[in-house]
Coordinates of C-alpha atoms (C1' of nucleotides) in Angstrom, one line a residue:
Chain A
M1 CA 4.6 13.7 17.0
T2 CA 5.5 11.6 14.2
N3 CA 3.8 11.6 10.6
R4 CA 2.6 8.1 11.4
E5 CA 1.3 9.3 14.7
I6 CA -0.7 12.4 13.5
A7 CA -1.9 10.3 10.7
A8 CA -3.7 7.7 13.1
A9 CA -4.8 10.6 15.5
L10 CA -6.3 12.1 12.5
D11 CA -7.9 9.1 11.3
E12 CA -8.8 8.4 15.0
V13 CA -10.9 12.0 14.4
A14 CA -12.6 10.7 11.1
D15 CA -13.7 7.4 12.9
L16 CA -15.2 9.4 15.9
L17 CA -17.0 11.8 13.6
E18 CA -18.4 9.1 11.1
F19 CA -19.9 7.1 14.5
Q20 CA -21.7 10.9 15.3
A21 CA -23.2 11.0 11.8
A22 CA -21.1 13.8 10.4
N23 CA -21.2 15.1 7.5
P24 CA -19.6 12.6 5.4
F25 CA -17.9 15.1 3.3
R26 CA -16.2 16.3 6.7
V27 CA -15.2 12.9 7.4
R28 CA -13.7 12.2 4.1
A29 CA -11.4 15.5 4.8
Y30 CA -10.2 14.0 7.5
R31 CA -9.4 11.1 6.2
N32 CA -8.1 12.5 3.3
G33 CA -5.7 14.5 5.5
A34 CA -4.4 11.6 7.6
R35 CA -3.5 10.2 4.0
R36 CA -1.8 13.3 3.1
V37 CA 0.2 13.5 6.3
G38 CA 1.3 9.7 5.6
D39 CA 2.1 10.4 2.5
A40 CA 4.4 13.1 3.3
S41 CA 8.1 12.3 3.6
Q42 CA 9.6 15.4 5.4
S43 CA 8.7 15.2 9.0
L44 CA 5.4 17.7 9.4
L45 CA 6.6 18.7 12.8
A46 CA 9.7 20.3 11.0
V47 CA 7.6 22.0 8.8
V48 CA 6.0 23.6 10.9
E49 CA 8.7 24.6 13.2
E50 CA 10.7 26.1 10.3
S51 CA 7.9 27.6 8.6
G52 CA 4.4 27.5 10.7
P53 CA 1.6 26.3 10.3
A54 CA 0.4 28.0 7.5
A55 CA 3.0 26.3 5.1
L56 CA 1.0 22.9 5.6
T57 CA -1.8 24.2 3.4
E58 CA 0.6 23.7 0.6
I59 CA -0.5 19.9 1.0
D60 CA -3.1 18.8 -1.2
G61 CA -6.5 18.2 1.0
V62 CA -5.3 20.4 4.0
G63 CA -6.5 23.8 3.9
K64 CA -6.3 26.4 7.5
D65 CA -8.2 24.3 9.8
L66 CA -6.6 20.9 9.1
A67 CA -3.3 22.8 9.1
E68 CA -3.5 23.9 12.1
K69 CA -5.0 20.9 13.9
I70 CA -1.8 19.5 12.0
A71 CA 0.4 21.5 13.7
E72 CA -1.4 21.2 17.5
L73 CA -0.5 17.4 17.1
A74 CA 2.7 18.0 15.4
T75 CA 4.0 20.3 18.4
T76 CA 1.8 19.2 21.5
G77 CA 1.3 15.4 20.6
S78 CA -2.2 15.9 21.0
L79 CA -5.3 17.6 19.8
A80 CA -8.0 19.1 22.3
M81 CA -10.8 18.9 19.4
L82 CA -10.1 14.9 19.9
D83 CA -9.6 15.1 23.2
E84 CA -13.6 16.2 23.4
L85 CA -14.4 13.5 20.6
R86 CA -13.3 11.0 22.8
E87 CA -15.1 12.0 25.8
Q88 CA -18.5 11.8 23.5
V89 CA -17.9 8.5 22.5
P90 CA -17.5 5.5 24.9
P91 CA -14.0 4.0 25.0
G92 CA -14.5 0.4 22.7
V93 CA -17.6 1.7 20.4
L94 CA -15.0 2.5 17.9
K95 CA -14.4 -1.6 17.7
L96 CA -17.7 -2.0 16.7
M97 CA -17.9 -0.3 13.5
R98 CA -14.7 -2.9 12.7
V99 CA -17.4 -5.9 12.7
P100 CA -18.5 -6.5 8.9
G101 CA -21.9 -5.6 8.2
L102 CA -21.4 -2.9 11.2
G103 CA -21.1 1.1 9.7
P104 CA -21.7 4.0 12.0
K105 CA -25.7 4.0 11.6
K106 CA -25.5 0.5 12.9
A107 CA -23.2 0.9 15.4
A108 CA -24.7 4.0 16.8
A109 CA -27.8 2.1 17.1
I110 CA -26.4 -0.8 19.0
H111 CA -24.9 1.1 21.1
K112 CA -27.9 3.9 22.0
E113 CA -30.6 1.4 22.4
L114 CA -28.8 -1.3 24.1
G115 CA -25.6 0.2 25.8
V116 CA -23.2 -1.7 24.1
A117 CA -19.4 -0.6 23.9
T118 CA -17.7 -3.6 23.7
L119 CA -17.1 -6.5 21.3
D120 CA -18.3 -9.1 24.1
Q121 CA -20.9 -7.3 25.1
L122 CA -22.3 -7.2 21.0
K123 CA -21.6 -10.5 21.4
A124 CA -23.4 -11.3 24.3
A125 CA -26.1 -9.1 23.0
C126 CA -26.4 -11.5 19.6
E127 CA -26.6 -14.2 21.6
A128 CA -29.4 -13.3 23.5
E129 CA -31.5 -12.4 20.3
K130 CA -32.1 -8.8 21.5
V131 CA -29.9 -7.6 18.1
R132 CA -32.7 -8.8 16.1
G133 CA -35.4 -6.4 17.8
L134 CA -33.9 -3.0 17.1
K135 CA -35.4 -1.2 14.0
G136 CA -33.4 -2.0 10.8
F137 CA -32.3 -5.6 12.4
G138 CA -33.7 -8.5 11.6
K139 CA -32.7 -12.2 12.4
K140 CA -29.8 -12.4 9.3
T141 CA -28.5 -9.6 10.4
E142 CA -27.4 -10.7 14.0
E143 CA -26.3 -13.8 12.1
T144 CA -24.2 -11.7 10.3
I145 CA -22.4 -9.4 13.2
L146 CA -21.8 -12.5 15.3
A147 CA -20.2 -14.2 12.6
G148 CA -18.6 -10.9 11.9
I149 CA -16.8 -10.2 15.1
A150 CA -14.2 -13.1 14.9
H151 CA -12.4 -11.5 12.0
A152 CA -13.2 -7.8 13.6
E153 CA -10.9 -9.2 16.8
K154 CA -7.8 -9.5 13.7
A155 CA -9.3 -6.5 11.8
G156 CA -6.8 -4.9 10.4
E157 CA -4.5 -7.8 9.6
R158 CA -3.1 -7.5 6.4
T159 CA -1.9 -10.3 4.2
R160 CA 1.7 -9.2 2.7
W161 CA 1.7 -9.2 -1.7
A162 CA 4.3 -12.1 -1.8
D163 CA 1.7 -13.9 0.4
A164 CA -1.0 -12.7 -1.8
D165 CA 0.9 -13.5 -4.9
A166 CA 0.6 -17.3 -4.0
V167 CA -2.9 -17.4 -3.8
V168 CA -3.3 -15.5 -6.8
G169 CA -1.3 -18.0 -8.7
R170 CA -3.4 -20.5 -7.9
L171 CA -6.4 -18.7 -8.2
L172 CA -5.9 -18.3 -11.5
Q173 CA -4.6 -21.4 -12.5
H174 CA -8.2 -22.7 -11.0
M175 CA -10.1 -20.2 -12.9
D176 CA -8.6 -20.9 -16.4
G177 CA -10.4 -23.7 -16.3
C178 CA -13.7 -22.6 -16.8
P179 CA -14.4 -21.9 -20.8
A180 CA -16.9 -19.5 -20.4
I181 CA -13.8 -16.6 -19.1
R182 CA -12.3 -14.6 -21.7
R183 CA -9.6 -13.3 -20.1
R184 CA -9.1 -12.9 -16.1
E185 CA -7.3 -9.8 -14.3
P186 CA -6.7 -9.6 -10.9
A187 CA -6.9 -6.1 -9.7
G188 CA -7.0 -4.3 -5.9
S189 CA -4.0 -3.4 -3.6
Y190 CA -2.8 -6.3 -5.5
R191 CA -2.5 -5.1 -8.7
R192 CA -1.3 -1.9 -7.2
G193 CA 2.0 -3.6 -5.8
K194 CA 0.9 -2.5 -2.3
E195 CA 3.4 -3.8 0.2
T196 CA 0.1 -5.7 2.1
V197 CA -3.7 -6.2 0.6
G198 CA -6.2 -6.5 2.5
D199 CA -8.3 -8.7 0.5
L200 CA -8.1 -9.8 -3.4
D201 CA -10.2 -8.4 -6.6
L202 CA -10.9 -10.7 -9.4
L203 CA -11.8 -9.7 -12.7
V204 CA -13.4 -12.1 -15.5
D205 CA -14.6 -11.6 -18.6
V206 CA -17.5 -13.4 -19.6
G207 CA -18.1 -12.1 -23.0
P208 CA -20.1 -9.2 -25.0
E209 CA -23.0 -8.0 -23.2
T210 CA -26.5 -9.2 -24.4
G211 CA -28.2 -5.8 -23.4
P212 CA -27.4 -3.1 -21.7
R213 CA -25.3 -3.6 -18.8
E214 CA -26.2 -7.2 -18.6
M215 CA -24.3 -10.6 -19.2
D216 CA -25.0 -14.0 -20.6
P217 CA -26.3 -15.8 -16.9
G218 CA -24.9 -18.4 -18.0
A219 CA -21.6 -17.6 -18.6
V220 CA -22.1 -15.7 -15.5
A221 CA -22.9 -18.8 -13.4
Q222 CA -20.1 -20.8 -15.1
A223 CA -17.1 -18.5 -13.9
M224 CA -19.0 -18.4 -10.0
D225 CA -19.5 -21.7 -9.8
R226 CA -16.1 -22.3 -10.5
F227 CA -15.3 -19.8 -8.5
G228 CA -16.9 -21.3 -5.4
D229 CA -14.7 -24.4 -5.8
F230 CA -11.4 -22.6 -5.4
E231 CA -9.7 -25.0 -2.8
G232 CA -9.8 -23.3 0.2
V233 CA -12.5 -21.2 0.4
A234 CA -14.1 -21.3 3.5
E235 CA -17.5 -19.7 3.0
V236 CA -19.5 -17.2 0.1
I237 CA -20.3 -14.2 1.6
A238 CA -21.9 -13.0 -1.2
R239 CA -23.1 -13.8 -5.0
G240 CA -25.4 -11.6 -6.6
D241 CA -25.8 -11.0 -10.3
T242 CA -22.3 -9.7 -11.0
K243 CA -20.3 -10.1 -8.0
M244 CA -19.4 -12.7 -5.3
S245 CA -17.0 -12.9 -2.4
V246 CA -16.1 -15.6 -0.8
R247 CA -13.6 -16.2 2.6
M248 CA -10.9 -18.4 3.0
D249 CA -10.0 -20.8 5.5
G250 CA -6.9 -18.6 6.7
G251 CA -9.5 -15.3 7.1
L252 CA -8.8 -13.5 2.9
Q253 CA -11.5 -12.4 1.3
I254 CA -11.5 -12.7 -2.2
D255 CA -14.5 -10.6 -4.6
L256 CA -15.3 -11.7 -8.3
R257 CA -16.6 -9.4 -10.4
C258 CA -17.9 -10.4 -13.5
V259 CA -17.8 -7.7 -16.2
P260 CA -18.8 -7.8 -20.5
T261 CA -15.9 -7.0 -22.9
E262 CA -17.1 -3.8 -23.7
S263 CA -17.1 -2.7 -19.8
F264 CA -13.9 -5.0 -19.0
G265 CA -11.1 -2.2 -19.1
A266 CA -13.3 0.3 -17.4
A267 CA -13.9 -2.4 -14.8
L268 CA -9.9 -2.9 -14.7
Q269 CA -9.7 0.6 -13.9
Y270 CA -12.1 1.0 -11.5
F271 CA -11.3 -2.2 -9.7
T272 CA -7.8 -1.4 -9.5
G273 CA -8.2 1.7 -7.9
S274 CA -6.8 3.3 -5.2
K275 CA -10.1 5.1 -4.3
E276 CA -8.8 8.1 -3.8
H277 CA -7.5 8.2 -7.6
N278 CA -10.9 7.4 -9.0
V279 CA -12.6 10.0 -7.0
E280 CA -10.1 12.6 -9.0
M281 CA -11.0 10.6 -12.3
R282 CA -14.6 10.9 -11.6
G283 CA -14.2 14.2 -10.5
R284 CA -12.0 15.1 -13.9
A285 CA -14.5 13.3 -16.2
R286 CA -17.4 15.8 -14.5
V287 CA -15.1 19.0 -15.7
K288 CA -15.7 17.7 -19.1
G289 CA -19.1 16.3 -19.4
L290 CA -18.4 12.6 -18.8
K291 CA -19.2 9.9 -16.7
V292 CA -17.1 7.4 -15.3
S293 CA -18.3 4.1 -13.9
E294 CA -17.2 0.4 -14.0
W295 CA -19.0 0.0 -16.8
G296 CA -17.2 2.7 -19.3
V297 CA -17.0 6.4 -20.1
F298 CA -20.7 7.8 -20.9
K299 CA -21.3 11.4 -22.1
G300 CA -23.5 13.5 -19.7
E301 CA -26.2 11.5 -18.1
S302 CA -26.8 9.4 -21.7
D303 CA -26.1 5.4 -22.5
E304 CA -23.7 6.5 -25.0
R305 CA -20.7 4.8 -23.9
V306 CA -17.3 6.7 -25.1
A307 CA -14.7 4.1 -23.4
G308 CA -14.5 0.4 -22.0
E309 CA -12.7 -2.1 -23.2
T310 CA -9.3 -1.1 -22.3
E311 CA -7.7 0.9 -19.8
E312 CA -6.1 3.1 -22.5
E313 CA -8.8 4.1 -23.6
V314 CA -11.0 5.0 -20.4
Y315 CA -8.0 6.9 -19.3
A316 CA -7.0 8.5 -23.3
A317 CA -11.0 9.6 -22.9
L318 CA -10.0 11.9 -20.3
G319 CA -7.3 13.1 -21.5
L320 CA -4.4 10.9 -19.2
P321 CA -2.1 8.1 -19.9
L322 CA -2.5 4.7 -19.0
F323 CA -1.3 5.1 -15.5
P324 CA 1.6 2.1 -14.0
P325 CA -0.9 0.2 -11.8
E326 CA 1.9 0.9 -8.8
L327 CA 1.4 4.9 -9.2
R328 CA -2.1 4.9 -9.2
E329 CA -2.4 6.2 -5.2
H330 CA -3.0 9.8 -6.0
R331 CA 0.0 11.1 -4.6
R332 CA 1.9 12.8 -8.1
E333 CA 1.0 10.3 -10.6
F334 CA -1.6 13.6 -12.3
E335 CA 0.8 16.4 -11.8
W336 CA 3.4 14.4 -13.9
A337 CA 1.0 13.4 -16.3
E338 CA -0.3 17.0 -16.8
E339 CA 3.4 18.3 -17.1
G340 CA 4.3 15.0 -19.6
E341 CA 6.9 13.6 -16.8
L342 CA 5.1 10.5 -16.2
P343 CA 8.4 8.3 -15.1
R344 CA 9.1 5.1 -17.0
L345 CA 9.2 3.2 -14.3
I346 CA 11.9 0.4 -13.5
E347 CA 11.7 -3.1 -14.4
L348 CA 13.0 -6.4 -13.0
G349 CA 15.2 -6.9 -16.2
D350 CA 16.8 -3.4 -15.1
L351 CA 18.7 -4.9 -12.5
R352 CA 22.5 -6.4 -13.6
G353 CA 24.0 -6.8 -9.5
D354 CA 22.7 -7.8 -6.4
L355 CA 25.1 -6.3 -3.6
H356 CA 23.3 -8.1 -0.3
M357 CA 23.9 -11.5 0.3
H358 CA 25.1 -14.0 2.8
T359 CA 27.2 -17.5 2.1
S360 CA 27.5 -20.6 4.8
A361 CA 30.5 -18.9 6.2
T362 CA 27.7 -17.2 8.2
D363 CA 24.0 -17.6 8.4
G364 CA 23.4 -18.5 4.9
K365 CA 22.1 -21.8 3.5
A366 CA 24.5 -21.9 0.0
T367 CA 28.3 -21.2 -0.8
L368 CA 30.0 -18.7 -1.9
R369 CA 30.7 -20.8 -5.3
E370 CA 27.2 -21.6 -5.2
M371 CA 25.3 -18.2 -4.9
V372 CA 27.8 -17.0 -7.6
A373 CA 26.2 -19.9 -9.6
A374 CA 22.9 -18.8 -8.7
A375 CA 23.1 -15.1 -9.3
R376 CA 24.7 -16.0 -12.8
E377 CA 21.8 -18.4 -13.8
R378 CA 19.5 -15.1 -13.0
G379 CA 21.5 -13.0 -15.9
L380 CA 23.1 -11.0 -13.3
E381 CA 26.7 -9.4 -13.9
Y382 CA 28.0 -8.9 -10.6
I383 CA 27.2 -9.7 -6.6
A384 CA 28.7 -8.1 -3.7
I385 CA 29.5 -11.2 -1.3
T386 CA 28.2 -9.3 1.9
D387 CA 28.7 -11.7 5.0
H388 CA 28.3 -10.8 8.5
S389 CA 30.3 -9.8 11.0
K390 CA 31.6 -10.8 14.5
R391 CA 28.6 -9.2 16.8
V392 CA 26.4 -10.9 15.3
T393 CA 27.1 -13.9 17.2
M394 CA 24.3 -16.0 16.6
A395 CA 25.0 -16.2 12.6
S396 CA 28.5 -16.7 13.8
G397 CA 29.7 -13.2 12.2
L398 CA 33.0 -13.1 10.6
D399 CA 36.1 -11.5 12.5
A400 CA 38.9 -9.7 10.5
A401 CA 40.3 -13.3 9.9
R402 CA 38.0 -15.0 8.6
L403 CA 36.8 -11.8 6.3
R404 CA 40.3 -11.6 4.7
E405 CA 39.6 -15.8 4.0
Q406 CA 36.9 -15.2 2.4
W407 CA 38.0 -12.1 0.5
K408 CA 40.7 -14.5 -1.0
E409 CA 38.5 -17.2 -1.9
V410 CA 36.6 -14.1 -4.4
D411 CA 39.6 -13.0 -5.8
R412 CA 39.9 -17.5 -6.8
V413 CA 36.8 -16.9 -8.2
N414 CA 37.4 -13.9 -9.8
E415 CA 39.8 -15.2 -11.6
E416 CA 38.6 -18.0 -12.2
L417 CA 35.7 -16.6 -13.6
A418 CA 38.0 -14.5 -16.1
V419 CA 39.9 -17.5 -17.2
E420 CA 36.6 -18.7 -18.2
G421 CA 35.9 -15.5 -20.0
A422 CA 32.8 -14.8 -18.2
E423 CA 30.9 -11.5 -17.6
F424 CA 30.6 -11.9 -14.1
R425 CA 32.5 -10.1 -11.1
V426 CA 32.1 -10.3 -7.2
L427 CA 32.5 -7.7 -5.2
K428 CA 34.6 -8.3 -1.7
G429 CA 31.9 -6.9 0.5
I430 CA 30.6 -7.4 4.0
E431 CA 27.5 -6.1 6.1
C432 CA 29.5 -4.4 9.1
D433 CA 27.3 -4.2 12.1
I434 CA 26.8 -0.6 13.5
L435 CA 27.4 -1.2 17.5
E436 CA 25.1 -0.5 20.5
S437 CA 27.8 1.9 21.7
G438 CA 28.3 3.5 18.3
G439 CA 30.9 2.7 15.4
M440 CA 31.6 0.0 13.3
D441 CA 31.8 -3.9 14.6
L442 CA 35.2 -4.1 12.3
D443 CA 38.4 -1.9 12.3
D444 CA 38.8 0.7 10.0
D445 CA 41.7 -0.8 8.3
V446 CA 39.7 -3.9 7.1
L447 CA 36.7 -1.9 6.2
A448 CA 38.8 0.0 3.8
E449 CA 40.0 -3.0 2.3
A450 CA 36.6 -3.9 1.3
D451 CA 34.6 -3.2 -2.5
W452 CA 31.7 -3.0 -1.2
V453 CA 30.7 -1.9 3.2
I454 CA 27.2 -2.3 4.0
A455 CA 26.6 -0.7 7.7
S456 CA 23.2 -2.2 9.7
L457 CA 21.7 -2.1 13.0
H458 CA 20.8 -5.1 14.4
Y459 CA 21.0 -4.6 18.1
G460 CA 20.4 -2.1 20.3
Q461 CA 16.9 -1.7 18.5
N462 CA 14.9 -0.2 21.2
Q463 CA 17.6 2.7 21.9
P464 CA 16.1 6.3 21.4
R465 CA 15.9 8.4 18.4
A466 CA 18.9 10.7 19.5
K467 CA 21.1 7.4 20.1
I468 CA 19.8 5.7 16.7
M469 CA 20.3 8.2 14.8
E470 CA 23.9 9.1 16.7
R471 CA 24.7 5.5 15.3
L472 CA 23.5 5.7 11.7
L473 CA 25.0 9.2 11.1
F474 CA 28.4 8.0 12.4
A475 CA 27.9 5.4 9.7
V476 CA 26.6 7.7 6.8
E477 CA 29.8 9.9 7.6
H478 CA 32.5 6.6 7.8
P479 CA 34.8 6.4 5.0
S480 CA 34.7 2.8 3.8
V481 CA 30.4 2.8 4.2
S482 CA 29.0 2.4 0.9
I483 CA 25.4 2.0 1.7
I484 CA 23.1 1.6 5.2
A485 CA 21.0 -1.8 4.9
H486 CA 17.1 -2.3 5.6
P487 CA 17.2 1.4 7.7
T488 CA 14.0 1.5 9.4
G489 CA 14.8 -2.2 10.6
R490 CA 11.0 -2.8 10.4
L491 CA 9.4 -6.3 9.6
I492 CA 5.8 -5.8 7.9
G493 CA 2.7 -6.8 10.2
R494 CA 5.4 -7.8 13.0
R495 CA 7.5 -5.0 14.0
P496 CA 7.4 -1.5 14.0
P497 CA 10.8 0.5 12.6
Y498 CA 13.6 1.6 14.9
E499 CA 12.9 5.6 15.9
V500 CA 14.9 6.8 12.7
A501 CA 14.4 10.3 11.2
V502 CA 14.5 9.4 7.7
D503 CA 14.1 12.2 6.3
E504 CA 17.6 13.3 8.4
L505 CA 19.0 10.0 7.1
I506 CA 18.6 11.3 3.6
A507 CA 19.5 14.1 3.9
A508 CA 23.2 12.8 5.4
A509 CA 23.6 10.2 2.8
A510 CA 23.1 12.9 -0.1
E511 CA 25.7 15.2 1.9
H512 CA 27.9 12.5 1.9
G513 CA 27.4 10.5 -1.6
K514 CA 26.3 7.6 0.2
L515 CA 23.7 5.0 -0.8
L516 CA 20.6 3.3 0.8
E517 CA 19.2 0.0 0.2
L518 CA 15.7 -1.2 -0.7
N519 CA 15.9 -4.8 0.8
A520 CA 13.3 -6.5 -1.4
N521 CA 12.8 -9.4 1.4
P522 CA 8.7 -9.5 1.8
M523 CA 8.7 -9.2 5.4
R524 CA 11.2 -5.9 4.9
L525 CA 11.0 -3.6 2.0
D526 CA 12.7 -1.2 3.6
L527 CA 12.7 1.6 2.5
D528 CA 9.5 2.0 1.8
D529 CA 7.9 3.4 -1.2
I530 CA 7.2 6.9 0.6
H531 CA 10.9 7.0 2.1
C532 CA 12.8 5.8 -1.4
A533 CA 10.5 8.6 -3.1
A534 CA 12.0 10.7 -1.1
A535 CA 15.7 9.9 -1.3
K536 CA 15.3 10.0 -4.8
E537 CA 14.1 13.6 -4.8
A538 CA 17.1 14.5 -2.7
G539 CA 19.1 12.6 -5.6
V540 CA 20.0 10.0 -3.3
P541 CA 20.5 6.5 -5.1
I542 CA 19.0 3.6 -3.8
V543 CA 20.0 0.0 -4.4
I544 CA 17.7 -3.3 -4.4
S545 CA 19.0 -5.6 -2.6
S546 CA 18.0 -9.2 -1.8
D547 CA 19.6 -10.1 1.1
A548 CA 19.4 -13.4 0.0
H549 CA 20.6 -16.3 2.5
S550 CA 20.4 -18.9 -0.4
P551 CA 20.0 -19.0 -4.2
A552 CA 16.1 -18.7 -4.2
G553 CA 16.4 -16.3 -1.7
L554 CA 17.7 -14.1 -5.0
D555 CA 14.5 -14.1 -6.5
V556 CA 13.0 -11.7 -3.9
L557 CA 14.4 -8.7 -5.8
R558 CA 10.8 -8.5 -7.7
Y559 CA 9.4 -7.3 -4.6
G560 CA 11.6 -4.5 -4.2
V561 CA 11.0 -3.9 -7.6
L562 CA 7.3 -3.5 -7.2
Q563 CA 8.1 -1.4 -4.5
A564 CA 10.2 1.1 -6.4
R565 CA 8.1 1.4 -8.5
R566 CA 5.7 2.5 -6.3
A567 CA 8.0 5.2 -5.0
G568 CA 8.1 6.1 -8.9
L569 CA 11.9 5.1 -9.7
T570 CA 13.3 4.7 -12.8
R571 CA 16.0 2.4 -13.8
E572 CA 18.7 5.7 -13.3
D573 CA 17.3 6.3 -9.9
V574 CA 18.7 2.5 -8.5
A575 CA 22.5 2.3 -8.8
N576 CA 22.5 -1.6 -9.1
C577 CA 21.0 -1.1 -12.7
R578 CA 23.8 0.6 -13.7
G579 CA 26.6 -1.6 -15.1
G580 CA 30.5 -2.4 -14.0
A581 CA 31.6 -4.3 -11.4
S582 CA 33.3 -2.0 -9.3
W583 CA 31.5 0.0 -6.1
E584 CA 32.6 3.7 -7.7
A585 CA 30.8 2.7 -10.9
L586 CA 27.6 2.4 -8.4
G587 CA 27.5 5.9 -7.7
A588 CA 29.2 5.7 -3.9
S589 CA 32.2 8.1 -3.9
S590 CA 34.5 7.1 -1.0
Chain B
dG1 C1' -13.6 20.4 6.3
dC2 C1' -11.7 21.6 1.2
dC3 C1' -11.9 24.0 -3.0
dG4 C1' -12.2 27.3 -7.3
dT5 C1' -11.8 27.4 -16.5
dT6 C1' -19.8 26.2 -12.3
dT7 C1' -14.5 30.5 -7.8
dT8 C1' -15.9 32.5 -1.7
dC9 C1' -21.0 28.9 -1.7
dG10 C1' -22.9 24.9 -2.6
dG11 C1' -21.1 21.0 -3.9
dC12 C1' -18.3 16.6 -3.0
dC13 C1' -17.6 9.0 -7.5
dC14 C1' -20.8 5.9 -8.8
dG15 C1' -22.9 1.5 -8.4
dA16 C1' -23.4 -3.6 -6.4
dC17 C1' -25.1 -6.1 -2.5
dT18 C1' -27.9 -7.3 1.5
dG19 C1' -32.2 -7.4 4.6
dT20 C1' -35.8 -5.6 5.5
dT21 C1' -37.6 -2.7 3.5
dT22 C1' -43.6 -2.4 0.3
dT23 C1' -39.4 1.6 -1.7
dC24 C1' -35.0 2.1 0.2
dA25 C1' -30.9 2.3 4.2
dG26 C1' -26.7 0.9 5.4
dT27 C1' -22.5 -1.1 4.0
dC28 C1' -18.6 -1.9 1.0
dG29 C1' -15.0 -0.6 -2.2

DNA sequence: GCCGTTTTCGGCCCGACTGTTTTCAGTCG
């Protein structure tokens, strides 16, 4: 089993245990285990085969029991304990817990008392007004459940970061029209730069406290009223003294949190998360005799606040550095902090070139010269023109003759740039397909003439792992190939990765001195953060590329940078942060 | 189920909001 499948199985165990009202800390242990398995960069099956199940206890949060269960899943593809749990809980019942407002207790009660086991039955039971008769339920709860069923059906749907970013931009502009708000900051997984976000959190500072944990009610009301007026708000889900939640027309939930100035940093830290990062924070605070909440850092059980206005002072109170939000996933950040090795993360301005883009010669919308102009406007120092090869017929991919014509044009452009005295260089590139049957789409003599050869796979994506790997490894070993583009082929929320053993690909790239792409298209972000971190570990440079098909397409680089930051990459880890306009200087070897 | 400068048992983060509750349970993040 792959790590992803193992993680899904452990999550299902946690769901089922939760439904059975098991010890919540036991549930948490399985959830934590699932997360750690999902974060692991090397194949756990390989670990078990090489070193045995005991080696898995090296993973934080995995003890003897979980190690054995992970090993069982990895090697046999199933888990006896999970099979037993599934027999005890009717299929479909877990879906009940996905309904907003229905947790394990209420879902279990509905199932036990009314025999409801599907969303359809739940809907019928609510409509027949049977649910309101149960102990602890009422008319209001029944209505909430009914409203929530529609959302449950598309539960798990998340918004891509770039789409969330567009909403955030509009929201901030809207909220800035409210004079009661002194500062505002989006928090949550959006601030951490996750590739998808579940809902949005916005924090607003409504001024100094008027008493312990009290704010000026007038300022809060103004902020909340303004929030409710945001264009696209479909319904107000909740509105309390400090928190208000709305659902947008498209289903996206946004939470507004009002906080006093004294607590703004603590609240920002808290609502940025991740949850696991915060659990670690609070655990560390206890050891120091402190208590951390969204209101601040407090001495013992007292009301004496020792930090809260800024994130820096909150972290400092616990002897920790200000972690960049992208690192707050409880992966390696605390370890790095203790060793004083917190990386200086890459920034957008560190990128000096873009090595993957298309022109109107194939499926791009702009000419070579227009792309050059667009790249120069954005302050880049070099680009590679990398149109598709002939196999990509839909994009009218280039054969050898057309490609050599394009390269002559590149030579002309470079000469003109030199005459102009411009510090800009265009590399002769190609995005060459790796054929379904194996091998490259263009002859070796053509590829040998290129400055920069991207190898990528667009056809035969459903082939079995062995075949996919054979194709990819052939490309990695090919002397003219510089880099593998979008190595897993995934499209976020739409298409799973093809069958790639990414750890093997990384090892091969390391062995042959090749690079791997982080495709910055917000649909792709491929490699992902976990695998970029693994590449770094293996000494394989990453190239962040736009894969632009138009001038505006160059602007996606920032999404790639965000993902790279989540992987802990510095400018040293990213080859196109280096200067020099020849690809040897980028760190590849032929 | 995990874990250990409270060290092999007894803890495990903390608070807001809602609804159905006369004092709190369930859910959420």
